[in-house]
Tab-separated table of C-alpha atoms and ligand atoms in Angstrom:
chain	number	residue	atom	x	y	z
A	1	UNK	CA	39.517	-37.720	23.021
A	2	UNK	CA	37.778	-34.354	23.092
A	3	UNK	CA	36.964	-31.614	25.590
A	4	UNK	CA	33.592	-31.308	27.315
A	5	UNK	CA	32.209	-29.282	30.200
A	6	UNK	CA	31.086	-32.070	32.497
A	7	UNK	CA	28.700	-31.504	35.396
A	8	UNK	CA	29.093	-34.140	38.092
A	9	UNK	CA	26.942	-34.734	41.161
A	10	UNK	CA	28.486	-35.836	44.445
A	11	UNK	CA	26.588	-38.922	45.584
A	12	UNK	CA	26.988	-38.070	49.289
A	13	UNK	CA	26.361	-34.315	49.408
A	14	UNK	CA	24.129	-34.103	46.331
A	15	UNK	CA	26.148	-31.038	45.255
A	16	UNK	CA	26.990	-30.498	41.589
A	17	UNK	CA	30.272	-29.196	40.172
A	18	UNK	CA	31.260	-28.321	36.612
A	19	UNK	CA	34.727	-28.690	35.048
A	20	UNK	CA	36.273	-29.194	31.614
A	21	UNK	CA	37.261	-32.861	31.097
A	22	UNK	CA	38.800	-34.879	28.248
A	23	UNK	CA	36.496	-37.746	27.296
A	24	UNK	CA	36.303	-40.447	24.634
A	25	UNK	CA	33.763	-40.550	21.800
A	26	UNK	CA	32.340	-43.832	23.172
A	27	UNK	CA	30.829	-41.808	26.031
A	28	UNK	CA	28.529	-39.807	23.754
A	29	UNK	CA	24.832	-40.725	24.003
A	30	UNK	CA	23.055	-42.625	21.239
A	31	UNK	CA	22.020	-40.768	18.094
A	32	UNK	CA	22.342	-41.074	14.334
A	33	UNK	CA	24.399	-37.948	13.593
A	34	UNK	CA	27.752	-37.045	15.171
A	35	UNK	CA	28.600	-33.359	14.944
A	36	UNK	CA	31.968	-31.658	15.377
A	37	UNK	CA	30.660	-28.768	17.453
A	38	UNK	CA	32.124	-25.335	16.680
A	39	UNK	CA	30.048	-22.931	18.790
A	40	UNK	CA	27.445	-23.031	21.546
A	41	UNK	CA	25.903	-20.280	23.679
A	42	UNK	CA	24.785	-19.404	27.199
A	43	UNK	CA	21.037	-19.356	27.796
A	44	UNK	CA	19.027	-19.123	31.008
A	45	UNK	CA	18.385	-22.882	30.978
A	46	UNK	CA	22.125	-23.484	30.620
A	47	UNK	CA	22.618	-21.514	33.816
A	48	UNK	CA	20.198	-23.904	35.517
A	49	UNK	CA	21.838	-27.012	34.007
A	50	UNK	CA	25.412	-25.952	34.874
A	51	UNK	CA	24.253	-25.541	38.455
A	52	UNK	CA	22.016	-27.905	40.415
A	53	UNK	CA	19.871	-28.680	37.368
A	54	UNK	CA	16.666	-27.058	38.503
A	55	UNK	CA	14.688	-30.194	37.639
A	56	UNK	CA	15.892	-30.094	34.028
A	57	UNK	CA	18.831	-32.534	34.193
A	58	UNK	CA	17.752	-36.148	34.643
A	59	UNK	CA	21.085	-37.949	35.055
A	60	UNK	CA	24.701	-37.107	35.921
A	61	UNK	CA	27.403	-36.813	34.707
A	62	UNK	CA	25.902	-34.331	32.270
A	63	UNK	CA	27.103	-32.120	29.400
A	64	UNK	CA	24.926	-28.962	29.224
A	65	UNK	CA	24.556	-26.641	26.226
A	66	UNK	CA	21.021	-26.328	24.844
A	67	UNK	CA	22.168	-25.266	21.383
A	68	UNK	CA	25.123	-25.709	19.063
A	69	UNK	CA	26.278	-25.251	15.490
A	70	UNK	CA	28.952	-27.283	13.766
A	71	UNK	CA	29.840	-29.695	10.977
A	72	UNK	CA	28.497	-33.215	10.536
A	73	UNK	CA	31.266	-35.730	11.144
A	74	UNK	CA	29.335	-38.996	10.713
A	75	UNK	CA	25.719	-39.739	9.839
A	76	UNK	CA	23.453	-42.795	9.519
A	77	UNK	CA	20.679	-40.580	8.161
A	78	UNK	CA	20.237	-39.817	4.445
A	79	UNK	CA	19.432	-36.145	5.165
A	80	UNK	CA	22.926	-35.379	6.475
A	81	UNK	CA	26.385	-36.164	5.144
A	82	UNK	CA	29.862	-35.486	6.583
A	83	UNK	CA	30.802	-31.858	5.959
A	84	UNK	CA	27.231	-30.484	6.203
A	85	UNK	CA	26.865	-27.413	8.418
A	86	UNK	CA	24.058	-27.830	10.946
A	87	UNK	CA	22.405	-25.995	13.831
A	88	UNK	CA	20.492	-27.428	16.780
A	89	UNK	CA	18.102	-25.859	19.268
A	90	UNK	CA	15.570	-27.500	21.561
A	91	UNK	CA	14.452	-31.122	21.925
A	92	UNK	CA	15.805	-31.088	25.504
A	93	UNK	CA	19.363	-31.370	24.232
A	94	UNK	CA	21.633	-29.998	26.972
A	95	UNK	CA	18.950	-30.879	29.534
A	96	UNK	CA	18.076	-34.579	29.175
A	97	UNK	CA	20.440	-35.423	26.276
A	98	UNK	CA	24.107	-34.298	26.328
A	99	UNK	CA	24.457	-30.925	24.628
A	100	UNK	CA	26.768	-28.454	22.966
A	101	UNK	CA	29.348	-27.686	25.681
A	102	UNK	CA	31.709	-30.190	24.082
A	103	UNK	CA	33.779	-30.541	20.943
A	104	UNK	CA	31.518	-33.366	19.790
A	105	UNK	CA	27.816	-34.145	20.108
A	106	UNK	CA	25.723	-37.105	18.982
A	107	UNK	CA	22.028	-36.412	18.376
A	108	UNK	CA	18.959	-37.512	16.418
A	109	UNK	CA	18.887	-36.242	12.823
A	110	UNK	CA	15.315	-35.002	13.436
A	111	UNK	CA	16.601	-32.414	15.900
A	112	UNK	CA	18.968	-30.743	13.424
A	113	UNK	CA	18.396	-28.027	10.836
A	114	UNK	CA	20.770	-27.401	7.902
A	115	UNK	CA	22.460	-24.030	8.345
A	116	UNK	CA	20.677	-21.598	6.003
A	117	UNK	CA	22.631	-19.643	3.372
A	118	UNK	CA	23.874	-16.346	4.770
A	119	UNK	CA	24.749	-17.633	8.247
A	120	UNK	CA	27.997	-19.208	9.418
A	121	UNK	CA	28.214	-21.380	12.540
A	122	UNK	CA	29.426	-18.487	14.742
A	123	UNK	CA	26.607	-16.213	13.593
A	124	UNK	CA	24.102	-19.032	14.064
A	125	UNK	CA	25.157	-19.345	17.692
A	126	UNK	CA	25.244	-15.580	18.185
A	127	UNK	CA	21.545	-16.029	17.409
A	128	UNK	CA	21.234	-19.320	19.310
A	129	UNK	CA	18.149	-20.439	21.194
A	130	UNK	CA	17.456	-16.911	22.453
A	131	UNK	CA	17.517	-15.400	18.973
A	132	UNK	CA	15.636	-18.304	17.417
A	133	UNK	CA	12.941	-17.814	20.062
A	134	UNK	CA	12.897	-14.068	19.401
A	135	UNK	CA	12.233	-14.843	15.719
A	136	UNK	CA	9.429	-17.264	16.640
A	137	UNK	CA	7.925	-14.500	18.791
A	138	UNK	CA	8.091	-11.956	15.963
A	139	UNK	CA	6.532	-14.492	13.567
A	140	UNK	CA	3.705	-15.131	16.064
A	141	UNK	CA	3.046	-11.382	16.387
A	142	UNK	CA	3.006	-11.037	12.588
A	143	UNK	CA	0.564	-13.952	12.269
A	144	UNK	CA	-1.837	-12.134	14.626
A	145	UNK	CA	-1.203	-8.657	13.204
A	146	UNK	CA	1.011	-5.974	14.742
A	147	UNK	CA	-1.003	-2.808	15.438
A	148	UNK	CA	0.058	0.816	14.997
A	149	UNK	CA	2.240	2.117	17.758
A	150	UNK	CA	5.566	1.019	19.188
A	151	UNK	CA	6.305	-2.660	19.766
A	152	UNK	CA	7.468	-3.241	23.339
A	153	UNK	CA	10.346	-5.618	24.120
A	154	UNK	CA	10.845	-6.497	27.790
A	155	UNK	CA	14.217	-7.686	29.118
A	156	UNK	CA	15.530	-5.778	26.120
A	157	UNK	CA	19.249	-5.977	26.954
A	158	UNK	CA	19.115	-9.761	27.436
A	159	UNK	CA	19.541	-12.387	24.720
A	160	UNK	CA	15.935	-12.766	23.537
A	161	UNK	CA	15.300	-9.039	23.961
A	162	UNK	CA	18.392	-7.948	22.011
A	163	UNK	CA	17.631	-10.117	18.987
A	164	UNK	CA	13.894	-9.316	19.048
A	165	UNK	CA	14.716	-5.590	19.162
A	166	UNK	CA	17.120	-5.812	16.208
A	167	UNK	CA	14.704	-7.864	14.071
A	168	UNK	CA	11.705	-5.619	14.802
A	169	UNK	CA	13.744	-2.481	14.060
A	170	UNK	CA	14.977	-3.978	10.768
A	171	UNK	CA	11.370	-4.800	9.830
A	172	UNK	CA	10.527	-1.105	10.285
A	173	UNK	CA	8.720	-1.133	13.625
A	174	UNK	CA	9.188	1.523	16.257
A	175	UNK	CA	10.764	-0.467	19.121
A	176	UNK	CA	10.442	0.417	22.814
A	177	UNK	CA	12.820	-1.545	25.043
A	178	UNK	CA	12.302	-2.118	28.782
A	179	UNK	CA	15.539	-2.436	30.726
A	180	UNK	CA	16.562	-2.383	34.365
A	181	UNK	CA	20.098	-1.415	33.313
A	182	UNK	CA	20.174	2.229	32.170
A	183	UNK	CA	23.837	1.785	31.199
A	184	UNK	CA	22.696	-0.399	28.285
A	185	UNK	CA	20.811	2.500	26.642
A	186	UNK	CA	23.505	3.165	23.995
A	187	UNK	CA	23.724	-0.529	23.197
A	188	UNK	CA	19.935	-0.758	22.833
A	189	UNK	CA	19.854	2.320	20.590
A	190	UNK	CA	22.560	0.720	18.424
A	191	UNK	CA	20.186	-2.223	17.895
A	192	UNK	CA	17.462	0.151	16.696
A	193	UNK	CA	15.481	0.681	19.919
A	194	UNK	CA	14.005	4.190	19.748
A	195	UNK	CA	12.378	4.414	23.183
A	196	UNK	CA	14.038	3.205	26.395
A	197	UNK	CA	11.569	2.351	29.161
A	198	UNK	CA	13.013	2.152	32.668
A	199	UNK	CA	12.113	-1.195	34.263
A	200	UNK	CA	10.774	0.474	37.418
A	201	UNK	CA	8.190	2.399	35.383
A	202	UNK	CA	6.486	-0.764	34.289
A	203	UNK	CA	7.489	-3.473	36.742
A	204	UNK	CA	4.821	-2.757	39.321
A	205	UNK	CA	1.833	-4.659	40.543
A	206	UNK	CA	-1.273	-3.985	38.468
A	207	UNK	CA	-3.316	-1.219	40.108
A	208	UNK	CA	-5.731	-0.588	37.246
A	209	UNK	CA	-6.520	-3.493	34.909
A	210	UNK	CA	-6.600	-1.147	31.903
A	211	UNK	CA	-4.323	1.813	31.219
A	212	UNK	CA	-3.833	4.013	28.138
A	213	UNK	CA	-3.367	1.917	24.977
A	214	UNK	CA	0.360	2.174	24.346
A	215	UNK	CA	1.822	-0.826	22.516
A	216	UNK	CA	1.055	-2.308	19.087
A	217	UNK	CA	2.654	-5.622	20.077
A	218	UNK	CA	5.031	-6.992	22.686
A	219	UNK	CA	7.795	-9.583	22.940
A	220	UNK	CA	7.952	-10.388	26.651
A	221	UNK	CA	11.018	-12.163	28.063
A	222	UNK	CA	10.250	-11.266	31.683
A	223	UNK	CA	6.768	-12.521	32.673
A	224	UNK	CA	5.578	-11.950	36.258
A	225	UNK	CA	4.277	-8.533	37.355
A	226	UNK	CA	5.748	-6.854	34.254
A	227	UNK	CA	3.755	-9.012	31.858
A	228	UNK	CA	0.614	-8.491	33.947
A	229	UNK	CA	1.079	-4.721	33.741
A	230	UNK	CA	1.852	-4.734	30.002
A	231	UNK	CA	-1.360	-6.647	29.216
A	232	UNK	CA	-3.373	-3.623	30.397
A	233	UNK	CA	-1.312	-1.253	28.212
A	234	UNK	CA	-1.795	-3.065	24.894
A	235	UNK	CA	-3.696	-1.510	22.022
A	236	UNK	CA	-7.085	-2.947	21.141
A	237	UNK	CA	-6.603	-6.403	19.552
A	238	UNK	CA	-2.811	-6.341	19.949
A	239	UNK	CA	-0.765	-9.391	20.920
A	240	UNK	CA	1.884	-10.228	23.481
A	241	UNK	CA	4.288	-13.046	22.608
A	242	UNK	CA	5.238	-14.472	26.018
A	243	UNK	CA	8.682	-16.008	25.841
A	244	UNK	CA	10.207	-16.095	29.303
A	245	UNK	CA	9.991	-15.721	33.030
A	246	UNK	CA	13.175	-13.861	33.993
A	247	UNK	CA	11.011	-11.736	36.317
A	248	UNK	CA	8.890	-14.549	37.741
A	249	UNK	CA	6.548	-17.386	36.809
A	250	UNK	CA	3.463	-15.948	38.473
A	251	UNK	CA	1.029	-13.844	36.485
A	252	UNK	CA	-0.783	-11.423	38.835
A	253	UNK	CA	-3.130	-10.188	36.086
A	254	UNK	CA	-6.886	-9.824	35.561
A	255	UNK	CA	-8.921	-11.109	32.611
A	256	UNK	CA	-10.037	-7.551	31.770
A	257	UNK	CA	-7.466	-6.848	28.983
A	258	UNK	CA	-8.624	-10.024	27.220
A	259	UNK	CA	-12.332	-9.252	27.652
A	260	UNK	CA	-12.420	-5.499	27.014
A	261	UNK	CA	-9.468	-5.026	24.657
A	262	UNK	CA	-9.299	-8.365	22.849
A	263	UNK	CA	-5.630	-8.700	23.788
A	264	UNK	CA	-3.981	-11.954	22.659
A	265	UNK	CA	-1.461	-13.712	24.871
A	266	UNK	CA	0.635	-15.978	22.647
A	267	UNK	CA	2.817	-18.617	24.272
A	268	UNK	CA	6.135	-19.225	22.538
A	269	UNK	CA	7.918	-22.558	22.952
A	270	UNK	CA	11.172	-23.067	21.084
A	271	UNK	CA	11.818	-26.604	22.329
A	272	UNK	CA	9.296	-28.765	20.470
A	273	UNK	CA	9.041	-26.783	17.219
A	274	UNK	CA	8.388	-28.985	14.184
A	275	UNK	CA	11.103	-29.086	11.517
A	276	UNK	CA	9.253	-26.866	9.010
A	277	UNK	CA	8.822	-24.055	11.560
A	278	UNK	CA	12.449	-24.306	12.625
A	279	UNK	CA	13.621	-24.093	9.019
A	280	UNK	CA	11.256	-21.138	8.372
A	281	UNK	CA	12.527	-19.288	11.448
A	282	UNK	CA	16.219	-19.897	10.622
A	283	UNK	CA	15.663	-18.788	7.019
A	284	UNK	CA	13.946	-15.607	8.269
A	285	UNK	CA	16.814	-14.996	10.721
A	286	UNK	CA	19.346	-15.166	7.880
A	287	UNK	CA	17.200	-12.668	5.945
A	288	UNK	CA	15.837	-10.275	8.601
A	289	UNK	CA	18.499	-10.031	11.301
A	290	UNK	CA	21.100	-7.361	10.549
A	291	UNK	CA	24.442	-9.153	10.917
A	292	UNK	CA	26.311	-5.972	11.944
A	293	UNK	CA	23.919	-5.601	14.881
A	294	UNK	CA	24.384	-9.260	15.730
A	295	UNK	CA	28.145	-8.645	15.985
A	296	UNK	CA	27.483	-5.918	18.572
A	297	UNK	CA	25.599	-8.416	20.755
A	298	UNK	CA	28.409	-11.011	20.898
A	299	UNK	CA	30.488	-11.688	23.995
A	300	UNK	CA	33.041	-14.423	23.235
A	301	UNK	CA	33.695	-17.200	25.749
A	302	UNK	CA	35.471	-20.568	26.082
A	303	UNK	CA	34.418	-23.775	27.845
A	304	UNK	CA	36.253	-22.922	31.089
A	305	UNK	CA	34.280	-19.628	31.406
A	306	UNK	CA	30.973	-21.464	31.591
A	307	UNK	CA	30.604	-22.108	35.341
A	308	UNK	CA	30.843	-18.340	36.022
A	309	UNK	CA	28.681	-17.383	33.056
A	310	UNK	CA	25.985	-19.857	34.081
A	311	UNK	CA	25.747	-18.156	37.471
A	312	UNK	CA	25.735	-14.684	35.852
A	313	UNK	CA	22.840	-15.361	33.479
A	314	UNK	CA	20.680	-16.601	36.362
A	315	UNK	CA	21.234	-13.206	38.023
A	316	UNK	CA	20.241	-11.297	34.838
A	317	UNK	CA	23.819	-10.004	34.471
A	318	UNK	CA	24.522	-11.145	30.918
A	319	UNK	CA	24.147	-8.609	28.120
A	320	UNK	CA	23.412	-9.721	24.575
A	321	UNK	CA	24.632	-13.130	23.456
A	322	UNK	CA	27.537	-15.149	24.831
A	323	UNK	CA	29.080	-17.238	22.041
A	324	UNK	CA	31.196	-20.153	23.254
A	325	UNK	CA	34.037	-21.284	20.970
A	326	UNK	CA	34.330	-24.884	22.165
A	327	UNK	CA	37.643	-25.394	20.310
A	328	UNK	CA	39.457	-22.351	21.761
B	1	NDP	P1	18.773	-13.082	29.638
B	1	NDP	O1	19.185	-13.285	31.061
B	1	NDP	O2	19.812	-12.845	28.604
B	1	NDP	O3	17.737	-11.859	29.563
B	1	NDP	C1	16.685	-11.688	30.452
B	1	NDP	C2	16.530	-10.215	30.701
B	1	NDP	O4	15.373	-9.998	31.505
B	1	NDP	C3	17.680	-9.623	31.521
B	1	NDP	O5	18.776	-9.285	30.713
B	1	NDP	C4	17.025	-8.411	32.113
B	1	NDP	O6	16.959	-7.420	31.079
B	1	NDP	C5	15.584	-8.888	32.359
B	1	NDP	N1	15.373	-9.301	33.731
B	1	NDP	C6	16.085	-10.203	34.439
B	1	NDP	N2	15.586	-10.347	35.671
B	1	NDP	C7	14.521	-9.517	35.754
B	1	NDP	C8	13.581	-9.208	36.776
B	1	NDP	N3	13.653	-9.791	37.980
B	1	NDP	N4	12.613	-8.314	36.516
B	1	NDP	C9	12.533	-7.732	35.313
B	1	NDP	N5	13.406	-7.963	34.292
B	1	NDP	C10	14.378	-8.864	34.523
B	1	NDP	O7	17.877	-14.337	29.245
B	1	NDP	P2	17.318	-14.716	27.780
B	1	NDP	O8	17.008	-13.489	27.036
B	1	NDP	O9	18.195	-15.750	27.178
B	1	NDP	O10	15.964	-15.438	28.195
B	1	NDP	C11	14.893	-14.671	28.719
B	1	NDP	C12	13.807	-15.598	29.217
B	1	NDP	O11	13.285	-16.320	28.111
B	1	NDP	C13	14.276	-16.624	30.240
B	1	NDP	O12	13.257	-16.789	31.207
B	1	NDP	C14	14.435	-17.881	29.398
B	1	NDP	O13	14.287	-19.046	30.168
B	1	NDP	C15	13.294	-17.716	28.423
B	1	NDP	N6	13.461	-18.454	27.183
B	1	NDP	C16	12.377	-19.129	26.735
B	1	NDP	C17	12.437	-19.811	25.564
B	1	NDP	C18	11.204	-20.470	25.038
B	1	NDP	O14	11.297	-21.388	24.248
B	1	NDP	N7	10.044	-20.024	25.447
B	1	NDP	C19	13.691	-19.937	24.808
B	1	NDP	C20	14.766	-19.082	25.319
B	1	NDP	C21	14.643	-18.403	26.495
B	1	NDP	P3	17.327	-5.876	31.367
B	1	NDP	O15	18.644	-5.907	32.064
B	1	NDP	O16	17.351	-5.249	30.020
B	1	NDP	O17	16.220	-5.378	32.249
């Protein structure tokens, strides 16, 4: 028997509820690798899946947790043997397939990545899906060329924003962080952010499609009116890596920044990344993310904290990265 955060749906009311339960290994879904999970994290999608599902969860009862790191316990696949340390992000684990909010998970070998040297399972989950996505965003900006001038990170105090800020600062870029929480300024500076931009300054409906060229690149975790506004502030030929929609799914923008400034809008999807890209990103994380800064981002949690934390992340109230010790 092992512990899992189980989300059940009441057949009559249609309401969901989440609670820690003890379940048997026979209940795990099919897969060729069984992992003794050590850590998972809290991401925006987890908030949705702990609650009513938001269209992500297909069947109940459900174990959320879109990422995890742990040790292989059993494997039918030649690539993994018992004792191997592994990390998982994406592939709709925690949404369609049972995820990491449990002491055991059974998944397809194709979805795993061996933990790179230099990262332990706790650090890997301090990075988690948010940090992995931040690395993908930085890699996409690099592929398209980061221009002179500060690199803007929106939603800077959140998970994606915190890791993106720390990586960009370590790589030597001048990082400007947009936050709606002025009390996080010291935290953001500790990550290497040199310019704090108040959310209200930038989170307005576009009035002029082009403004002064300000940013040499942007990692955007917010979307909505903020992304629309930022597009008109990019330097000529600069790129925005669009990661999230914490501020809305609409994009009330014009085509002018694309036509007159050659701005690139790069979509970042962490879910369906091929194995080689995932391995490249995790290897870069182990190399380019300062581990002391990662420590400053961590908020520890246990399985029973998850219902409250899921609600908090949906309200934009989580700072940095929540690391869930599933065995505590
Ligand atoms: P967090 O909640 O940790 O961070 C989001 C941050 O955005 C908040 O901390 C807040 O930052 C800011 N924010 C929240 N609401 C608003 C708002 N209404 N207007 C402006 N800013 C707002 O989430 P994550 O960092 O984990 O994820 C960010 C986004 O990225 C989510 O939409 C998530 O779904 C998406 N995502 C996408 C992935 C992909 O593969 N493309 C993978 C992982 C995440 P502050 O307080 O500093 O203003």
